[in-house]
């Protein structure tokens, strides 16, 4: 018993499956298109002599290109190993009041895991009947707030008015807006608010819109003081979070704004026709501003559809949590993948 008492025991986050055989993979919101051509070039031309050395602990090259892209100062950007790393570091840095932090009850399930890992008390705020955030719930006393915008897995974007309201009501705590899917929304990022609200931290990732989930790059934007505090924690944890290849490839990806715009537009176009098709088949779903659609059918059981699709080598995401057990979260793939998905879905529904 003694030994067990000394262990930090946690229930880990469970990521979506990464099947090794060839399947149509619509379960973890990866991008179906390759990264920008400059990334492939950078990998081929990579100076492997540089691998002998430690990477730049300040990650200046990537930080500066992101600052330019976001139209903020480099001192307002923090880069990490995927936004999961940035978020985990942010929990550790900003949520230390002892009061419960707040996040939606239906949201990215990693928030609860980090809260438990770092022993941060938390409260989950229910979404309203249309699956929107209820901003009133974020006005009570708390130790910090975090939510994705657009939210996952609902796909719903909340306007910056809602976010500003929450920021104004919570001047003494940090509010983190996780913008993993913002590039698919065609709506403004909360990064435009960081100069006005010193309690705002916004995170984004290269895993979805920049097709680089395997490279692990994410970043946060916030005022200089918040970023300094994050850096201090990072340097107390691991000075070299980002590998040299990730720094070089990430910088190449940011440079190619044209490729980024084109692939993002393609996914949005595929999403829009997929919504029509799902509605024609009788599915119900909140309006998605992301690269996935969170849909349920009044006459077909969510788990059964999930299993039937999986047996036919089509992977989507399903959770057993009762409130959302009827839903499938379907990542938007290429047009061809979506056509195959719909052909298979129609077959299953006819059986
Ligand atoms: C995918 C995702 C992340 C993490 O992405 P990384 O691959 O770690 O950059 C964070 N938040 C939400 C809501 C996500 O969906």
Coordinates of C-alpha atoms and ligand atoms in Angstrom, one line a residue:
X1 CA 0.0 0.0 0.0
X2 CA 2.9 2.4 0.9
X3 CA 4.3 2.3 -2.6
X4 CA 0.9 3.0 -4.3
X5 CA 0.4 6.0 -2.1
X6 CA 3.4 7.7 -3.5
X7 CA 2.4 7.4 -7.1
X8 CA 0.7 10.2 -9.2
X9 CA -2.0 8.0 -10.6
X10 CA -4.1 9.4 -13.4
X11 CA -6.7 8.3 -15.8
X12 CA -5.1 9.2 -19.2
X13 CA -6.7 10.8 -22.2
X14 CA -7.7 8.3 -24.8
X15 CA -6.8 9.5 -28.3
X16 CA -8.7 8.2 -31.4
X17 CA -7.4 5.0 -33.0
X18 CA -4.5 5.1 -35.4
X19 CA -5.2 1.9 -37.4
X20 CA -2.1 0.4 -39.1
X21 CA -4.0 -1.1 -42.0
X22 CA -5.4 1.0 -44.8
X23 CA -8.8 2.5 -43.9
X24 CA -10.7 5.6 -44.7
X25 CA -9.7 7.5 -41.6
X26 CA -12.3 10.1 -40.6
X27 CA -11.8 9.8 -36.8
X28 CA -9.1 12.2 -35.6
X29 CA -9.6 15.4 -37.6
X30 CA -6.4 15.1 -39.5
X31 CA -6.1 17.0 -42.8
X32 CA -6.5 14.7 -45.9
X33 CA -4.0 16.8 -47.9
X34 CA -0.2 16.8 -47.6
X35 CA 1.6 19.7 -45.9
X36 CA 2.8 22.7 -48.0
X37 CA 5.4 21.7 -50.7
X38 CA 8.0 23.7 -48.9
X39 CA 7.9 21.2 -46.0
X40 CA 8.8 18.3 -48.2
X41 CA 11.6 20.3 -49.7
X42 CA 12.9 21.4 -46.3
X43 CA 13.0 17.8 -45.1
X44 CA 14.9 16.7 -48.2
X45 CA 17.4 19.5 -47.9
X46 CA 17.7 19.3 -44.1
X47 CA 21.2 19.9 -42.9
X48 CA 21.7 16.7 -40.8
X49 CA 24.8 18.3 -39.3
X50 CA 22.4 20.4 -37.3
X51 CA 21.0 17.4 -35.6
X52 CA 24.3 17.1 -33.6
X53 CA 23.4 20.4 -31.9
X54 CA 20.7 21.3 -29.5
X55 CA 17.9 23.3 -31.3
X56 CA 17.4 27.0 -30.5
X57 CA 15.7 27.1 -27.1
X58 CA 13.9 30.3 -28.0
X59 CA 12.6 28.8 -31.3
X60 CA 13.1 32.3 -32.8
X61 CA 12.7 31.4 -36.5
X62 CA 9.3 29.9 -36.1
X63 CA 8.2 32.4 -33.4
X64 CA 9.0 35.3 -35.7
X65 CA 7.2 33.8 -38.7
X66 CA 4.2 33.1 -36.6
X67 CA 4.2 36.7 -35.2
X68 CA 4.2 38.1 -38.7
X69 CA 1.4 35.7 -39.7
X70 CA -0.7 36.7 -36.6
X71 CA 0.3 40.4 -36.9
X72 CA 1.6 40.5 -33.3
X73 CA 5.0 40.9 -31.7
X74 CA 7.3 37.8 -31.4
X75 CA 7.2 38.4 -27.6
X76 CA 3.5 37.6 -27.8
X77 CA 4.0 34.1 -29.2
X78 CA 4.8 30.9 -27.4
X79 CA 5.6 27.7 -29.5
X80 CA 5.3 24.1 -28.3
X81 CA 5.1 20.5 -29.3
X82 CA 1.6 20.5 -30.6
X83 CA -1.1 22.6 -28.9
X84 CA -1.5 19.8 -26.3
X85 CA 2.0 20.7 -25.1
X86 CA 1.1 24.4 -25.0
X87 CA -2.2 23.7 -23.2
X88 CA -0.6 21.4 -20.7
X89 CA 2.1 24.0 -19.9
X90 CA -0.7 26.7 -19.7
X91 CA -2.6 24.7 -17.1
X92 CA 0.5 24.4 -15.1
X93 CA 1.4 28.1 -15.4
X94 CA -2.0 29.8 -15.1
X95 CA -4.4 27.6 -13.1
X96 CA -3.0 27.8 -9.6
X97 CA -5.6 29.7 -7.5
X98 CA -7.0 26.6 -5.8
X99 CA -10.5 27.7 -7.1
X100 CA -12.2 25.5 -9.7
X101 CA -11.5 26.2 -13.3
X102 CA -14.4 26.2 -15.7
X103 CA -14.9 24.4 -19.0
X104 CA -17.9 23.1 -21.0
X105 CA -19.3 19.6 -20.1
X106 CA -19.1 18.6 -23.8
X107 CA -15.7 19.6 -25.0
X108 CA -12.1 18.4 -25.6
X109 CA -11.7 15.6 -23.1
X110 CA -8.1 16.4 -22.4
X111 CA -9.0 19.4 -20.2
X112 CA -10.3 17.2 -17.5
X113 CA -7.2 15.0 -17.7
X114 CA -4.7 17.9 -17.3
X115 CA -6.8 19.3 -14.4
X116 CA -6.6 15.9 -12.7
X117 CA -2.9 15.4 -13.5
X118 CA -2.1 18.8 -11.9
X119 CA -4.6 18.5 -9.1
X120 CA -6.6 21.6 -10.3
X121 CA -10.2 21.6 -9.2
X122 CA -12.7 22.0 -12.0
X123 CA -16.4 22.4 -12.8
X124 CA -18.0 21.5 -16.1
X125 CA -20.7 24.0 -17.4
X126 CA -23.5 22.4 -19.4
X127 CA -24.1 23.6 -23.0
X128 CA -27.5 25.0 -23.8
X129 CA -30.1 23.0 -25.8
X130 CA -28.6 24.1 -29.1
X131 CA -25.1 23.1 -27.8
X132 CA -23.9 26.7 -27.5
X133 CA -21.9 27.9 -24.5
X134 CA -24.0 29.6 -21.8
X135 CA -21.9 32.7 -21.1
X136 CA -23.7 33.3 -17.7
X137 CA -22.2 30.1 -16.4
X138 CA -18.7 31.6 -16.8
X139 CA -19.4 34.6 -14.5
X140 CA -19.2 32.8 -11.2
X141 CA -16.1 32.8 -9.1
X142 CA -13.4 30.6 -10.7
X143 CA -9.7 29.9 -11.0
X144 CA -9.6 30.2 -14.8
X145 CA -11.6 29.3 -17.9
X146 CA -10.8 27.2 -21.0
X147 CA -12.9 26.3 -24.0
X148 CA -12.3 25.6 -27.7
X149 CA -13.7 28.0 -30.3
X150 CA -15.1 26.5 -32.5
X151 CA -15.9 23.9 -29.8
X152 CA -15.1 20.3 -30.2
X153 CA -16.8 17.9 -30.8
X154 CA -19.8 20.1 -31.6
X155 CA -18.1 22.3 -34.3
X156 CA -19.9 25.4 -33.1
X157 CA -18.2 28.8 -33.3
X158 CA -19.1 31.4 -30.7
X159 CA -18.8 35.1 -31.8
X160 CA -16.1 37.3 -30.4
X161 CA -18.9 39.2 -28.5
X162 CA -19.5 36.2 -26.3
X163 CA -15.7 35.8 -25.7
X164 CA -15.3 39.5 -24.8
X165 CA -18.2 39.2 -22.4
X166 CA -16.5 36.3 -20.7
X167 CA -13.2 38.2 -20.6
X168 CA -14.7 41.3 -19.1
X169 CA -16.5 39.3 -16.4
X170 CA -13.2 37.6 -15.4
X171 CA -10.4 40.2 -15.3
X172 CA -8.5 38.3 -12.5
X173 CA -8.2 34.9 -14.1
X174 CA -6.8 33.6 -17.3
X175 CA -9.2 32.7 -20.1
X176 CA -7.8 30.3 -22.7
X177 CA -9.5 30.0 -26.1
X178 CA -8.3 26.9 -27.9
X179 CA -8.6 27.7 -31.6
X180 CA -7.6 24.3 -32.9
X181 CA -10.2 24.6 -35.7
X182 CA -10.4 28.4 -36.3
X183 CA -8.9 28.2 -39.8
X184 CA -12.0 26.3 -41.0
X185 CA -14.4 28.8 -39.5
X186 CA -14.0 31.7 -41.9
X187 CA -14.6 33.9 -38.8
X188 CA -12.4 36.1 -36.8
X189 CA -9.8 34.7 -34.3
X190 CA -9.6 35.9 -30.8
X191 CA -6.0 36.7 -31.4
X192 CA -7.3 40.2 -32.5
X193 CA -8.2 40.7 -28.8
X194 CA -4.9 40.0 -27.1
X195 CA -3.8 43.6 -27.0
X196 CA -7.0 44.6 -25.3
X197 CA -7.4 41.8 -22.7
X198 CA -4.3 40.9 -20.7
X199 CA -6.2 37.8 -19.3
X200 CA -6.6 36.2 -22.7
X201 CA -4.5 33.4 -24.1
X202 CA -5.3 31.9 -27.6
X203 CA -3.9 28.6 -28.8
X204 CA -3.7 27.2 -32.3
X205 CA -2.2 24.1 -33.9
X206 CA -0.5 22.9 -37.1
X207 CA -2.1 19.5 -36.7
X208 CA -5.4 20.2 -38.5
X209 CA -5.4 23.1 -41.0
X210 CA -1.7 22.8 -41.8
X211 CA -1.6 19.0 -42.2
X212 CA 1.2 18.5 -39.8
X213 CA -0.2 16.4 -36.9
X214 CA 2.8 14.1 -37.2
X215 CA 5.3 16.9 -36.7
X216 CA 3.8 18.2 -33.5
X217 CA 3.6 22.0 -33.6
X218 CA 1.3 24.3 -31.7
X219 CA 1.4 27.9 -30.4
X220 CA -0.2 30.4 -28.1
X221 CA -0.7 34.1 -28.5
X222 CA -1.2 36.4 -25.6
X223 CA 0.2 39.6 -24.0
X224 CA 4.0 39.7 -23.4
X225 CA 3.6 39.1 -19.6
X226 CA 1.6 35.9 -20.1
X227 CA 4.0 34.6 -22.6
X228 CA 7.0 35.3 -20.3
X229 CA 5.3 33.4 -17.5
X230 CA 4.8 30.5 -19.9
X231 CA 8.4 30.6 -21.0
X232 CA 9.6 30.5 -17.4
X233 CA 7.6 27.4 -16.8
X234 CA 8.8 25.8 -20.0
X235 CA 12.4 26.5 -19.2
X236 CA 11.8 24.9 -15.8
X237 CA 10.4 21.8 -17.4
X238 CA 12.3 21.2 -20.7
X239 CA 14.4 23.8 -22.5
X240 CA 14.3 22.0 -25.8
X241 CA 10.7 21.1 -26.5
X242 CA 10.8 21.5 -30.3
X243 CA 13.1 19.5 -32.5
X244 CA 15.2 21.2 -35.2
X245 CA 13.2 19.5 -38.1
X246 CA 9.9 20.7 -36.5
X247 CA 11.2 24.3 -36.3
X248 CA 12.4 24.3 -39.9
X249 CA 9.3 22.6 -41.4
X250 CA 6.9 24.7 -39.3
X251 CA 8.5 27.9 -40.6
X252 CA 8.1 26.6 -44.2
X253 CA 4.5 25.9 -43.6
X254 CA 3.7 29.3 -42.3
X255 CA 5.4 31.0 -45.3
X256 CA 3.1 29.3 -47.8
X257 CA -0.1 31.3 -47.3
X258 CA -1.4 30.4 -50.8
X259 CA -1.3 26.7 -50.3
X260 CA -2.8 27.0 -46.8
X261 CA -5.7 29.1 -48.2
X262 CA -6.3 26.6 -51.1
X263 CA -6.4 23.4 -49.0
X264 CA -8.5 25.0 -46.3
X265 CA -11.0 26.2 -48.9
X266 CA -11.2 22.7 -50.4
X267 CA -12.0 21.2 -47.0
X268 CA -14.7 23.8 -46.3
X269 CA -16.2 23.2 -49.8
X270 CA -16.3 19.4 -49.0
X271 CA -17.8 20.1 -45.6
X272 CA -20.6 22.2 -47.1
X273 CA -21.7 19.5 -49.6
X274 CA -21.3 16.8 -46.9
X275 CA -23.7 18.8 -44.6
X276 CA -26.3 18.8 -47.4
X277 CA -25.9 15.1 -48.0
X278 CA -26.1 14.3 -44.3
X279 CA -29.3 16.4 -44.0
X280 CA -30.8 14.6 -47.0
X281 CA -30.2 11.3 -45.2
X282 CA -32.0 12.6 -42.2
X283 CA -29.1 13.3 -39.9
X284 CA -29.2 16.2 -37.4
X285 CA -26.2 18.2 -36.5
X286 CA -25.1 21.6 -35.2
X287 CA -23.8 23.9 -37.9
X288 CA -20.1 23.0 -38.2
X289 CA -17.3 25.7 -38.5
X290 CA -14.6 23.0 -38.4
X291 CA -13.2 20.1 -40.4
X292 CA -15.6 17.7 -38.8
X293 CA -19.4 17.3 -38.5
X294 CA -21.0 16.0 -35.3
X295 CA -24.2 14.2 -36.4
X296 CA -26.9 11.9 -35.1
X297 CA -29.8 10.2 -36.7
X298 CA -33.2 10.0 -35.0
X299 CA -33.8 6.5 -36.3
X300 CA -30.3 4.9 -36.2
X301 CA -28.2 4.1 -33.1
X302 CA -24.9 6.0 -33.0
X303 CA -22.8 3.1 -31.7
X304 CA -24.3 0.7 -34.2
X305 CA -23.5 3.0 -37.1
X306 CA -20.0 3.5 -35.8
X307 CA -19.4 -0.3 -35.6
X308 CA -21.0 -1.0 -39.0
X309 CA -18.8 1.7 -40.6
X310 CA -15.7 0.3 -38.8
X311 CA -16.4 -3.2 -40.1
X312 CA -16.3 -1.7 -43.6
X313 CA -13.0 0.0 -43.0
X314 CA -14.4 3.5 -42.4
X315 CA -13.3 5.0 -39.1
X316 CA -15.2 7.9 -37.5
X317 CA -15.2 8.9 -33.8
X318 CA -17.8 7.8 -31.3
X319 CA -18.0 8.3 -27.5
X320 CA -20.0 6.2 -25.0
X321 CA -20.7 9.2 -22.7
X322 CA -24.5 9.1 -22.5
X323 CA -25.2 12.7 -23.6
X324 CA -23.4 12.3 -26.9
X325 CA -23.6 8.5 -27.4
X326 CA -26.0 9.0 -30.4
X327 CA -23.5 11.1 -32.3
X328 CA -20.8 10.4 -34.7
X329 CA -18.0 12.9 -35.2
X330 CA -17.1 12.6 -38.9
X331 CA -13.8 14.3 -40.0
X332 CA -14.1 15.9 -43.4
X333 CA -11.8 14.0 -45.8
X334 CA -11.3 14.5 -49.6
X335 CA -14.3 14.5 -51.9
X336 CA -13.5 10.9 -52.8
X337 CA -13.3 9.7 -49.2
X338 CA -16.6 11.4 -48.4
X339 CA -18.3 9.9 -51.4
X340 CA -17.1 6.4 -50.2
X341 CA -18.2 7.3 -46.7
X342 CA -21.7 8.2 -48.0
X343 CA -22.0 5.1 -50.3
X344 CA -21.2 2.9 -47.3
X345 CA -23.4 4.8 -44.9
X346 CA -26.4 4.5 -47.3
X347 CA -25.8 0.7 -47.7
X348 CA -25.7 0.3 -43.9
X349 CA -28.9 2.4 -43.5
X350 CA -30.7 0.2 -46.1
X351 CA -30.0 -3.0 -44.2
Ligands
LIG1 C1 -6.6 18.5 -32.0 C2 -6.9 19.4 -30.8 C3 -5.9 19.9 -30.0 C4 -4.5 19.4 -30.0 O1 -3.8 19.4 -31.1 P1 -2.2 19.1 -31.2 O2 -2.1 18.1 -32.2 O3 -1.7 18.8 -29.9 O4 -1.7 20.5 -31.7 C5 -6.2 20.7 -29.0 N1 -7.5 21.1 -28.8 C6 -8.5 20.7 -29.5 C7 -9.9 21.1 -29.3 C8 -8.2 19.8 -30.6 O5 -9.2 19.3 -31.3

